[in-house]
Short mmCIF file of C-alpha atoms in Angstrom, two decimals:
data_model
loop_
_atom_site.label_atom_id
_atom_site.label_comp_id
_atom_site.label_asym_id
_atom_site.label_seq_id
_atom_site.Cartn_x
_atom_site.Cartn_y
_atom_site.Cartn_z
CA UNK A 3 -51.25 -11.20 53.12
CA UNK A 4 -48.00 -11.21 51.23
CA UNK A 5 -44.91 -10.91 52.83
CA UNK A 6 -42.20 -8.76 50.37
CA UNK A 7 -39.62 -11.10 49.53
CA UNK A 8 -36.74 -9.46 51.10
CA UNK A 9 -38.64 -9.69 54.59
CA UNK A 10 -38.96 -13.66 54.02
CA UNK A 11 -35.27 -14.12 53.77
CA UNK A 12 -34.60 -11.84 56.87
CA UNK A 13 -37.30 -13.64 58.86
CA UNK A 14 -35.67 -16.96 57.81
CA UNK A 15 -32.19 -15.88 58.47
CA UNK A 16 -33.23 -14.67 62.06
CA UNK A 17 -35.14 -17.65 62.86
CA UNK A 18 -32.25 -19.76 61.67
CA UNK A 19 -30.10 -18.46 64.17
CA UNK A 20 -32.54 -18.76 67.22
CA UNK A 21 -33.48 -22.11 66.21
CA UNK A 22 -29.92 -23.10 66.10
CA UNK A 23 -29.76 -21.67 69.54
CA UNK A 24 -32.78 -23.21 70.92
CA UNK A 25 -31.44 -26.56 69.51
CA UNK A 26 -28.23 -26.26 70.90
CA UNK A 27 -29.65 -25.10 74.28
CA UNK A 28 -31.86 -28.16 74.60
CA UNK A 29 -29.74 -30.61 73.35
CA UNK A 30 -26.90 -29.20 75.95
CA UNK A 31 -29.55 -29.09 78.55
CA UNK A 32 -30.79 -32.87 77.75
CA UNK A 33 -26.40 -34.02 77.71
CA UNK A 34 -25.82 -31.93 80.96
CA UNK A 35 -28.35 -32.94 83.39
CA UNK A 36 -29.21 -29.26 84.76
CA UNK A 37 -28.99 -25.59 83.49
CA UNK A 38 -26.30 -25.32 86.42
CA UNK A 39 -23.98 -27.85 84.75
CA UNK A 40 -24.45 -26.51 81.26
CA UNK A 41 -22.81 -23.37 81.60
CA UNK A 42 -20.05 -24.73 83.25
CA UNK A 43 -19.86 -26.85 80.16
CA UNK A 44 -20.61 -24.93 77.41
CA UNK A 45 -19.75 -21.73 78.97
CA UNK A 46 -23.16 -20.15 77.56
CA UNK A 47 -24.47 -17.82 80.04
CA UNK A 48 -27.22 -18.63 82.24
CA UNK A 49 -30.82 -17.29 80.86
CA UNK A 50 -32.91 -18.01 84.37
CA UNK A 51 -37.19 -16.99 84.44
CA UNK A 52 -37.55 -17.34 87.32
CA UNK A 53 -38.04 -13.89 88.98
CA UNK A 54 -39.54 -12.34 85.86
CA UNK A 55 -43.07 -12.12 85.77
CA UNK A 56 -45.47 -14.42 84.37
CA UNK A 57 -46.82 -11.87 81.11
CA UNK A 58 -42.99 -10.77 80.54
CA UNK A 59 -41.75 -14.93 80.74
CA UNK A 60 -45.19 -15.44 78.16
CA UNK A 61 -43.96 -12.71 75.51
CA UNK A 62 -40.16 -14.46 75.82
CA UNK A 63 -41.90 -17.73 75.01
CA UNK A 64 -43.79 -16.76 72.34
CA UNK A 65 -41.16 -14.72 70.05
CA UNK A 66 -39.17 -18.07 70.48
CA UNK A 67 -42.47 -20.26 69.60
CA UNK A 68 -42.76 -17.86 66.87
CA UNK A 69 -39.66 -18.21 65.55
CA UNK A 70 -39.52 -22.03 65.58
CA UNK A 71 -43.28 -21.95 64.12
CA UNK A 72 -41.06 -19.81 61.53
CA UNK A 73 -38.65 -22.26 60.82
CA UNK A 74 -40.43 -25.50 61.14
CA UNK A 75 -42.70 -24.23 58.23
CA UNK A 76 -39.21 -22.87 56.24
CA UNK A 77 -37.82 -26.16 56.61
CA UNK A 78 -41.06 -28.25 55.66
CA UNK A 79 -41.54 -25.53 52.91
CA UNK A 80 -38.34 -26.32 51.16
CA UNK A 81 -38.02 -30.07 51.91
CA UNK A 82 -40.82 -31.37 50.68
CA UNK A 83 -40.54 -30.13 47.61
CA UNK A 84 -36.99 -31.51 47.50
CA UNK A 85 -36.66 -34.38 44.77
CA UNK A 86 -34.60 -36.90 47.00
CA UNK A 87 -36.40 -39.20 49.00
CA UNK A 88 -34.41 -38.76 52.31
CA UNK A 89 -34.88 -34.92 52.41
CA UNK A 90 -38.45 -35.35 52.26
CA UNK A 91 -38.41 -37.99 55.19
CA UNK A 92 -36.54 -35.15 57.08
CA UNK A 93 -40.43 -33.43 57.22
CA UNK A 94 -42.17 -35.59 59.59
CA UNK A 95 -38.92 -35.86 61.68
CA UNK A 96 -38.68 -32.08 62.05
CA UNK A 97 -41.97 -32.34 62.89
CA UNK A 98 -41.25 -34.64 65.95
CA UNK A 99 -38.30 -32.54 67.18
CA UNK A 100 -39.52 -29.74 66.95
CA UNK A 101 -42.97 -30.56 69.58
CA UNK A 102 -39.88 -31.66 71.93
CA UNK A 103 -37.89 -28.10 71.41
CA UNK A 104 -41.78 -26.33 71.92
CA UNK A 105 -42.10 -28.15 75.36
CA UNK A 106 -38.33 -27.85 76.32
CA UNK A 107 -38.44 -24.27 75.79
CA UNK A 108 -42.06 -23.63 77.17
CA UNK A 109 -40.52 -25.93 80.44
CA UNK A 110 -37.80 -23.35 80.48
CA UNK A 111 -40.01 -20.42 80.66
CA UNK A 112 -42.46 -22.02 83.39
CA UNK A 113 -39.11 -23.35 85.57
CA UNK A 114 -40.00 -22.50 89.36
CA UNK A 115 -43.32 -21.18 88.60
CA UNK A 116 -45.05 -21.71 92.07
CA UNK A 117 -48.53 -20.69 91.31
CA UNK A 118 -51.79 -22.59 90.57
CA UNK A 119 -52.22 -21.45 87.42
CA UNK A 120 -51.42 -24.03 85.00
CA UNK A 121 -48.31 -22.49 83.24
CA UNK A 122 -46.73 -25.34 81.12
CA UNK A 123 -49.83 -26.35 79.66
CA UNK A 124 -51.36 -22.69 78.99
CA UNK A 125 -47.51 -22.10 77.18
CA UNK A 126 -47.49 -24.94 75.98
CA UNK A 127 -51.10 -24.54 74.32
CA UNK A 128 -49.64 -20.97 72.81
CA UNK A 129 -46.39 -22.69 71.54
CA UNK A 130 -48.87 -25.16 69.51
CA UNK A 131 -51.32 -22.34 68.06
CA UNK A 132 -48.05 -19.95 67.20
CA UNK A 133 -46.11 -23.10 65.64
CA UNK A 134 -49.46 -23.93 63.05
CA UNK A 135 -50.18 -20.78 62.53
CA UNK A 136 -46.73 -19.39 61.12
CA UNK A 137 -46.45 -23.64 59.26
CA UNK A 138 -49.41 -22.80 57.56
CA UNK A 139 -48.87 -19.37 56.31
CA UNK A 140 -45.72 -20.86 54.97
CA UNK A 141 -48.03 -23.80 53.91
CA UNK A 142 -50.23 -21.61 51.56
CA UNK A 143 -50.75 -22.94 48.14
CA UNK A 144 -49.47 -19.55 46.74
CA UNK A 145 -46.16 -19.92 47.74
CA UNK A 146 -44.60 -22.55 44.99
CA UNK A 147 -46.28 -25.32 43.62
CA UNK A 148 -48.37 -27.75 45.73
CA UNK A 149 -48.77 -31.00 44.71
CA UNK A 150 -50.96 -33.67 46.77
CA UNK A 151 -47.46 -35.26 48.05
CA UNK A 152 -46.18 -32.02 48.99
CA UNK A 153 -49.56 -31.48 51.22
CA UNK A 154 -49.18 -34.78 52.64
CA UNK A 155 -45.56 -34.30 53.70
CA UNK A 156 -46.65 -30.91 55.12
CA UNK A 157 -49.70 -32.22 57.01
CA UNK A 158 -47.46 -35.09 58.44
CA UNK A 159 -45.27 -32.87 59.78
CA UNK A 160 -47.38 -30.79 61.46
CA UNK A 161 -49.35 -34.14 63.03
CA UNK A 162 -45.98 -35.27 64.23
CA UNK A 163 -45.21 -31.89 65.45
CA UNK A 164 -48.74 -31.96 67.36
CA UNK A 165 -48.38 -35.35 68.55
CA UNK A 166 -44.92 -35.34 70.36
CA UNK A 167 -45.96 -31.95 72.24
CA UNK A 168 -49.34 -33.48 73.21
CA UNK A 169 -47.38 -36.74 74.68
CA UNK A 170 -44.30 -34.82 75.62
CA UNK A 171 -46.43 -32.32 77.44
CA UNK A 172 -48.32 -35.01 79.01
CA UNK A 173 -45.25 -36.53 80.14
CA UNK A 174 -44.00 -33.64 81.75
CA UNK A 175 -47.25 -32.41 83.81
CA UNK A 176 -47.13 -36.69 85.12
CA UNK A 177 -43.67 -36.46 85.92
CA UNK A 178 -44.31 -32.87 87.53
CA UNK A 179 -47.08 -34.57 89.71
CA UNK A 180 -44.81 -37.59 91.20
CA UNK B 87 -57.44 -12.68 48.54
CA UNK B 88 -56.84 -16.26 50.87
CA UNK B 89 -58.04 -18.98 48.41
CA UNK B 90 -59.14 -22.12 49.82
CA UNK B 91 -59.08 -25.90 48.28
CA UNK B 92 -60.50 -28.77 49.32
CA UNK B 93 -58.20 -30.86 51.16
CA UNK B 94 -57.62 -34.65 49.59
CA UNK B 95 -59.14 -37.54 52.45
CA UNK B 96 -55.38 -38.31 53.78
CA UNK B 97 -54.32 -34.98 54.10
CA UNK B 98 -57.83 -33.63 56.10
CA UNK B 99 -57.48 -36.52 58.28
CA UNK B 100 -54.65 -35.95 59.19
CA UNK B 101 -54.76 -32.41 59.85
CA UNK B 102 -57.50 -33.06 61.70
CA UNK B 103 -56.05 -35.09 63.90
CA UNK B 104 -53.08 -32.35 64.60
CA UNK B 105 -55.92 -30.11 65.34
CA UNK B 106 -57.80 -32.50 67.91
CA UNK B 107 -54.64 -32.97 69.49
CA UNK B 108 -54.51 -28.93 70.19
CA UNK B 109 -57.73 -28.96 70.80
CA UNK B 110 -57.29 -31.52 73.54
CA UNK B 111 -54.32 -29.36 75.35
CA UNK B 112 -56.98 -26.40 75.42
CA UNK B 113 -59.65 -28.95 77.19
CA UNK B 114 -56.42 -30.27 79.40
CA UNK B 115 -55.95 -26.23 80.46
CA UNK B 116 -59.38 -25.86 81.11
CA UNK B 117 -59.57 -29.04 83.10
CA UNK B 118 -56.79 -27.95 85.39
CA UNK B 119 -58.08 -24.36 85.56
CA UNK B 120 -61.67 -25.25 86.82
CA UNK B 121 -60.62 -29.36 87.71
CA UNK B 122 -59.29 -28.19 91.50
CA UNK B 123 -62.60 -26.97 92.89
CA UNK B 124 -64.79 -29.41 90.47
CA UNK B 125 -62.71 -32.73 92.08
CA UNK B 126 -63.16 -30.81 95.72
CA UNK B 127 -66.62 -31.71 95.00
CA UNK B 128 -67.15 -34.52 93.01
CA UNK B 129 -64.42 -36.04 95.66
CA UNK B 130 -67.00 -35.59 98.47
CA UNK B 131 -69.81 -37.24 96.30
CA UNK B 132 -67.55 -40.29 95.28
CA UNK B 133 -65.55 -40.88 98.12
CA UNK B 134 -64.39 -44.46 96.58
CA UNK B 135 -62.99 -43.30 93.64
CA UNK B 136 -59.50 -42.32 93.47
CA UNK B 137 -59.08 -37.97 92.39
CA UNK B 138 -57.11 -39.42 89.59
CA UNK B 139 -60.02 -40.83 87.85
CA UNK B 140 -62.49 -37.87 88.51
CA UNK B 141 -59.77 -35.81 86.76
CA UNK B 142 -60.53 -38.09 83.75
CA UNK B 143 -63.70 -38.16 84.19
CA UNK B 144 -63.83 -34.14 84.19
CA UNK B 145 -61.56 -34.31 81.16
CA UNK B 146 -63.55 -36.36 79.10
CA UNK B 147 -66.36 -34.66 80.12
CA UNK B 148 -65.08 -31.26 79.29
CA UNK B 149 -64.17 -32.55 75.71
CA UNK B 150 -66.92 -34.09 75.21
CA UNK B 151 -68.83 -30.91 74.99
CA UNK B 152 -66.29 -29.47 73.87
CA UNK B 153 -66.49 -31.20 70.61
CA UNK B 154 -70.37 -30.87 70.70
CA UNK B 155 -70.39 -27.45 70.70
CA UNK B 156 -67.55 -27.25 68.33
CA UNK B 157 -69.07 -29.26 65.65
CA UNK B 158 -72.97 -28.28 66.06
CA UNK B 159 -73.30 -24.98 67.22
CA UNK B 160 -70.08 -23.52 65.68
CA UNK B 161 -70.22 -25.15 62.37
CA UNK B 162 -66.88 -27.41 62.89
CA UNK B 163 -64.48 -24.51 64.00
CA UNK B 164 -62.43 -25.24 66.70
CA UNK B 165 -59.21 -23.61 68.00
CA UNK B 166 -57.10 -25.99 66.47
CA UNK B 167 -59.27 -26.08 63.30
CA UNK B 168 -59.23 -22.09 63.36
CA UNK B 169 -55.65 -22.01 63.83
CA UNK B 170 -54.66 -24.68 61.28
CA UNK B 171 -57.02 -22.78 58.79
CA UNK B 172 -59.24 -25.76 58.24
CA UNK B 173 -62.84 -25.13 57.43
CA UNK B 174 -65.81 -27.84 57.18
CA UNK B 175 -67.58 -27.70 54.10
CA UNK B 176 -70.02 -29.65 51.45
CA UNK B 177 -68.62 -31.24 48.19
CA UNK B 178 -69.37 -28.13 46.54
CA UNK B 179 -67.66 -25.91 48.84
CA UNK B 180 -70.32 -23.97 50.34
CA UNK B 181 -71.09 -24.28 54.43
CA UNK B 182 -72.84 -26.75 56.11
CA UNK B 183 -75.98 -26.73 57.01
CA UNK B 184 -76.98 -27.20 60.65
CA UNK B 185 -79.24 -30.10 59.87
CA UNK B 186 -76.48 -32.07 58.35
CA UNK B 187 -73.85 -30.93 60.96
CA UNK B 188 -76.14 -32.77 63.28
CA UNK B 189 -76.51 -35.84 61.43
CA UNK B 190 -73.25 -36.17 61.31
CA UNK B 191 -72.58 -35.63 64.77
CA UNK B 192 -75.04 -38.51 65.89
CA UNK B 193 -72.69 -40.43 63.46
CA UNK B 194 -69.49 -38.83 65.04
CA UNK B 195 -70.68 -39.65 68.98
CA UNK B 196 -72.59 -42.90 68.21
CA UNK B 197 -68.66 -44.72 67.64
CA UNK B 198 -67.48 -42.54 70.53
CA UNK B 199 -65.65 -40.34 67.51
CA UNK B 200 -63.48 -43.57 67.05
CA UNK B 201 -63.83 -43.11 63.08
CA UNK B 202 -62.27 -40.25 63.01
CA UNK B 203 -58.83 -41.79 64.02
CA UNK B 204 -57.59 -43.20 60.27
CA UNK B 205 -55.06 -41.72 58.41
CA UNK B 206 -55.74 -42.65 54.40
CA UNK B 207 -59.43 -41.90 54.50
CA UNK B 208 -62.05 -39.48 55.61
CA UNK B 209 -63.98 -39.80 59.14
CA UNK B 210 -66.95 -42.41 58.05
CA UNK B 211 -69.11 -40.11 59.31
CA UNK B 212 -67.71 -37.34 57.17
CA UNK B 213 -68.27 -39.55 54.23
CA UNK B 214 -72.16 -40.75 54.58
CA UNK B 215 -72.82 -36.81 54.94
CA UNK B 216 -70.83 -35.64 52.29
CA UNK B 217 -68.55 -33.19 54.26
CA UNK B 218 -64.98 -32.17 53.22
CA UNK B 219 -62.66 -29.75 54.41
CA UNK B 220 -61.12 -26.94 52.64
CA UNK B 221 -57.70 -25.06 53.61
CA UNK B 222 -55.77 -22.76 52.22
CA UNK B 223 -52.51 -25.33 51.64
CA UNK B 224 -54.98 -26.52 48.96
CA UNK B 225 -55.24 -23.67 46.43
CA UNK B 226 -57.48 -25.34 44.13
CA UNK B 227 -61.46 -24.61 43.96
CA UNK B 228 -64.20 -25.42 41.62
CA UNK B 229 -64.65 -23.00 39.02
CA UNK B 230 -68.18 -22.36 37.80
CA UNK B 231 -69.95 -25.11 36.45
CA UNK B 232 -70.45 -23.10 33.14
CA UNK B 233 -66.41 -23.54 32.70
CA UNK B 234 -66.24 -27.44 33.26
CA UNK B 235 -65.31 -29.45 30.34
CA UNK B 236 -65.73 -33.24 29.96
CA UNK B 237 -62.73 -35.20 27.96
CA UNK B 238 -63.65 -38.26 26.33
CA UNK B 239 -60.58 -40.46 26.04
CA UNK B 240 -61.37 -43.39 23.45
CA UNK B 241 -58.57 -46.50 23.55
CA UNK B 242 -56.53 -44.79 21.76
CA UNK B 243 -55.60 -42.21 24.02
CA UNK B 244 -57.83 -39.77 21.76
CA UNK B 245 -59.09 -37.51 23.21
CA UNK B 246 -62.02 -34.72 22.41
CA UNK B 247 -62.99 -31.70 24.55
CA UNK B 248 -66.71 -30.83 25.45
CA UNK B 249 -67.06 -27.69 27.40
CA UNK B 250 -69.91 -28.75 29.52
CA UNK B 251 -71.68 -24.46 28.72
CA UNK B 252 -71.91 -24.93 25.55
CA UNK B 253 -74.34 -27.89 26.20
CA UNK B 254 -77.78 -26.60 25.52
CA UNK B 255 -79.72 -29.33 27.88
CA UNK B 256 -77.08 -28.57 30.85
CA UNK B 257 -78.07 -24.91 30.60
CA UNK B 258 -81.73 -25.88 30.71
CA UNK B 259 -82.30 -28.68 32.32
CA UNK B 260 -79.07 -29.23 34.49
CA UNK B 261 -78.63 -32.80 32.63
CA UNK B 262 -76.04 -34.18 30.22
CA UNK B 263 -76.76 -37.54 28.11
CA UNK B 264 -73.72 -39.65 27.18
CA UNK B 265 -73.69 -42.47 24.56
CA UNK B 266 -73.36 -43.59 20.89
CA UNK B 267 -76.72 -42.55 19.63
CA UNK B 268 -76.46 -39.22 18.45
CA UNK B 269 -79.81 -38.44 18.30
CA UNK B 270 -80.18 -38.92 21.95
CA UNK B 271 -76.67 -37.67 23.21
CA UNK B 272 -75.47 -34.47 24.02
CA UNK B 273 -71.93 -35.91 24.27
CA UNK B 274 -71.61 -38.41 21.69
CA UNK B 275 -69.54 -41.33 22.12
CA UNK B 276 -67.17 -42.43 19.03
CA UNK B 277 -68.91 -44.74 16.96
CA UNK B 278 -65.73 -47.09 16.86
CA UNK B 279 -66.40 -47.81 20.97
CA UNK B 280 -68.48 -50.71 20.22
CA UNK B 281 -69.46 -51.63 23.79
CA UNK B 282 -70.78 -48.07 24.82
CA UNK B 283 -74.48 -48.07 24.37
CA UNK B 284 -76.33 -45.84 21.80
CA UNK B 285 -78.19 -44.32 25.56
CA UNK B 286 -75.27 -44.98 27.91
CA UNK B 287 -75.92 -42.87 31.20
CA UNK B 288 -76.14 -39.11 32.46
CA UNK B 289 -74.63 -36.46 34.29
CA UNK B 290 -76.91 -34.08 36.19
CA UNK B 291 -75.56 -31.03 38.26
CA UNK B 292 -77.77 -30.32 41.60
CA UNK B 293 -76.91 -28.33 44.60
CA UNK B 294 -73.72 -27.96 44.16
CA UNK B 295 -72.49 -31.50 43.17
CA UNK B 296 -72.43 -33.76 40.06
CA UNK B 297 -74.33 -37.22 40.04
CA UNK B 298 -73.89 -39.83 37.61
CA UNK B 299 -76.46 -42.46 36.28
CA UNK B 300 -76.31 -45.95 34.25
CA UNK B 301 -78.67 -45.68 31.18
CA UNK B 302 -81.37 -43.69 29.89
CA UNK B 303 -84.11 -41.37 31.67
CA UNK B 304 -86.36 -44.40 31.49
CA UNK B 305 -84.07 -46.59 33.59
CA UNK B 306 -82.98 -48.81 31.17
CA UNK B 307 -79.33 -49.76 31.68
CA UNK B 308 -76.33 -49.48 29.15
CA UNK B 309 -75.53 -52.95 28.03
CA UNK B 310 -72.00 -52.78 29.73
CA UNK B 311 -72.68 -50.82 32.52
CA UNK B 312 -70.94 -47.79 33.59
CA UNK B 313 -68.29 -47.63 36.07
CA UNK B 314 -66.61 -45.66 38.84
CA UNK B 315 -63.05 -47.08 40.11
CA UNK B 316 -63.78 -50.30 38.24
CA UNK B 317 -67.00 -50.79 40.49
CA UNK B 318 -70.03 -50.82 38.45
CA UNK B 319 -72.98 -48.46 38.75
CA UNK B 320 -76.66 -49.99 40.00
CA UNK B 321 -78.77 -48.53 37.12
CA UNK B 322 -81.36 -45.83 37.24
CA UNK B 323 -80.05 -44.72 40.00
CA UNK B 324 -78.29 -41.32 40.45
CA UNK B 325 -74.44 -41.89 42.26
CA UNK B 326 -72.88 -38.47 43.37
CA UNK B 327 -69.73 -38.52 42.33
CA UNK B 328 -68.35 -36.42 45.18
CA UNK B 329 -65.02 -35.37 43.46
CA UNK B 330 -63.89 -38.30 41.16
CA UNK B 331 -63.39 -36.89 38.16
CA UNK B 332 -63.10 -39.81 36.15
CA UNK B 333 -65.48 -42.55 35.12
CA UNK B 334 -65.41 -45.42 32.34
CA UNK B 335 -68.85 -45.76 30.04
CA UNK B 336 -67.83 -49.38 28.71
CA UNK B 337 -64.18 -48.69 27.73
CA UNK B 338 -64.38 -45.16 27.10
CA UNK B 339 -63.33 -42.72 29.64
CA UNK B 340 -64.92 -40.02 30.36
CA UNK B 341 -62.25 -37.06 32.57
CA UNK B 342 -64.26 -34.04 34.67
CA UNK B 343 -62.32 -30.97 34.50
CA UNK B 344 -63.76 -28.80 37.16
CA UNK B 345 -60.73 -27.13 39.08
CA UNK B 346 -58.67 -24.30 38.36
#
């Protein structure tokens, strides 16, 4: 399926400006300590889950998986074809934020979940699918050249990507458990 | 219409790998979906082990056949496979058959699935059954053997076009002889390329895949051998070359062009 070109720059523009917002989010989140402390800091309102129920919480999380699935596979797209070595080295490192910002958010969805159904990892599991699934149809060979370096650099960022939500995620459910 | 390559050996590993890893958060959901009541029971049978190893245990149960069913009975799909697009294949690009998938899943299990994890070359068990994977991040696929052309490069970086159709014996017989003797060859060999032999070796196409062979139909071998990534062919024997597409016949090389 072909998306019409206008429609590519509007998702990319839209999922530039959650991304930014999921990134700052996290990385105020990770500085402050606790959600309660971060808007008293950054005076961004306070999104809470915790009340809303569990198939509402799973369609928030997955427009914002979507849309970093969107923009991981924008900013792979572009950067590996990039002719400067350190651009292209910004791939596999996207990849590895990017797992952290899937389990941060997908942790911020689950927060205060109190039921026995495994939440983070079932979110966590649809973060992972929506993230490769939007790369790759960003991925596709039609869409500019594709050169056996620009595969790697695209398949290395989505193994990072997969590897630092598998051991973030991992992490998480251990330190959940103490 | 979605176009699928085959995927290069570093770049199906690795994707592979991203794909186990999902794969292994779906087994880790299941686990602690059904893991609860399983360890209730398995705790009463093994009261001296601690619940923390039975939930391993259950885990690496659970992807154990997991990965059995995934890569007998469903022909290597997988939700991570599915999702990532990645589909198992033969050299030639057509599905696997289940006798082959099976082989290479005694492979797969016999090393515990350890050689899978490397990152610059196929699974080892991949490679001794001939199976590659083919995505659509790799846009290019065979076109029909009828279209393939052979370039013979000489020393001098000339170079001469033979569109393998147009080879009578090739449309008859599958085969293609290579050498100096032009009596003998279907692609003959420059006469200036002293150390080719007059019967230097043959390309046949079977099932699919192309297979190369040092010498003539009666197994004698080319005086300077034929060779594959500087290794040297065992004559009168048929190599597949599994999609190199270049190979020197005693100085001369001789480029497959089989992709679109």
């Amino acid at each position: 399926m072909k998306l019409p070109s206008s429609i590519h720059s509007l998702a990319d523009l839209t999922t530039l400006i959650i991304n930014g917002v999921t990134i700052l989010g996290t990385l105020a989140a990770a500085f402050a300590g606790t959600s309660a402390t971060v808007a008293g800091l950054s005076g961004m309102p306070q999104i809470s889950l915790h009340d809303v129920a569990l198939p509402w919480r799973l369609v928030a999380f997955s427009l914002l998986a979507a849309a970093l699935g969107w923009g991981l596979g924008a900013i792979v797209r572009n950067y590996s074809q990039s002719r400067r070595e350190g651009l292209r080295l910004l791939c596999p490192i996207a990849g590895l934020c990017w797992g952290g910002l899937l389990v941060g958010t997908a942790q911020w969805a689950t927060a205060g979940a109190t039921t026995q159904f495994p939440e983070l990892v079932f979110f966590t599991l649809v973060g992972i699918g929506l993230v490769f699934r939007l790369s790759v149809f960003q991925f596709r060979a039609e869409i500019g050249p594709a050169t056996g370096t620009i595969i790697r650099l695209r398949s290395d960022a989505l193994l990072f990507f997969a590897a630092s939500a598998t051991v973030l995620l991992i992490l998480t459910e251990f330190a959940g458990r103490q | 219409m979605k176009k699928n390559g085959r995927l290069p050996e570093p770049i199906s590993s690795r994707l592979l790998l991203a794909a186990a890893l999902m794969d292994a958060v779906f087994v880790l959901f299941v686990t602690r979906l059904i893991g609860t009541t399983a360890i209730e029971h398995l705790s009463r049978l093994f009261t001296t082990i601690p619940p923390e190893a039975l939930w391993f245990g259950v885990f690496a149960c659970l992807l154990m056949i997991y990965a059995m069913i995934s890569d007998i009975i469903l022909g290597g799909a997988s939700l991570g496979r599915i999702v990532l697009g990645l589909r198992m294949r033969d050299t030639a690009g057509h599905p696997v058959k289940a006798g082959r998938r099976t082989l290479r899943a005694i492979k797969k299990y016999s090393l515990m699935g350890l050689g899978g994890i490397r990152l610059d070359s196929a699974a080892s068990y991949d490679k001794s059954t001939g199976i590659t994977w083919f995505s659509e991040m790799a846009p290019r696929g065979y076109r029909h053997p009828k279209t393939w052309q052979i370039h013979v490069i000489t020393g001098k970086n000339k170079k001469t076009t033979h569109p393998i159709g147009k080879i009578a014996r090739f449309a008859s017989k599958g085969i293609i002889h290579i050498g100096r003797d032009p009596g003998w060859a279907d692609i003959v060999l420059p006469q200036n390329a002293i150390k080719a032999s007059g019967r230097h070796c043959m390309l046949r196409y079977h099932k699919g895949e192309l297979y190369l062979r040092d010498g003539d139909e009666n197994a004698k071998a080319s005086s300077n051998g034929t060779l594959i990534n500087g290794k040297r062919l065992p004559s009168g024997k048929w190599i597949g070359l599994r999609g190199i597409q270049q190979f020197n016949a005693a100085g001369v090389i001789l480029k497959i062009d089989r992709f679109d």
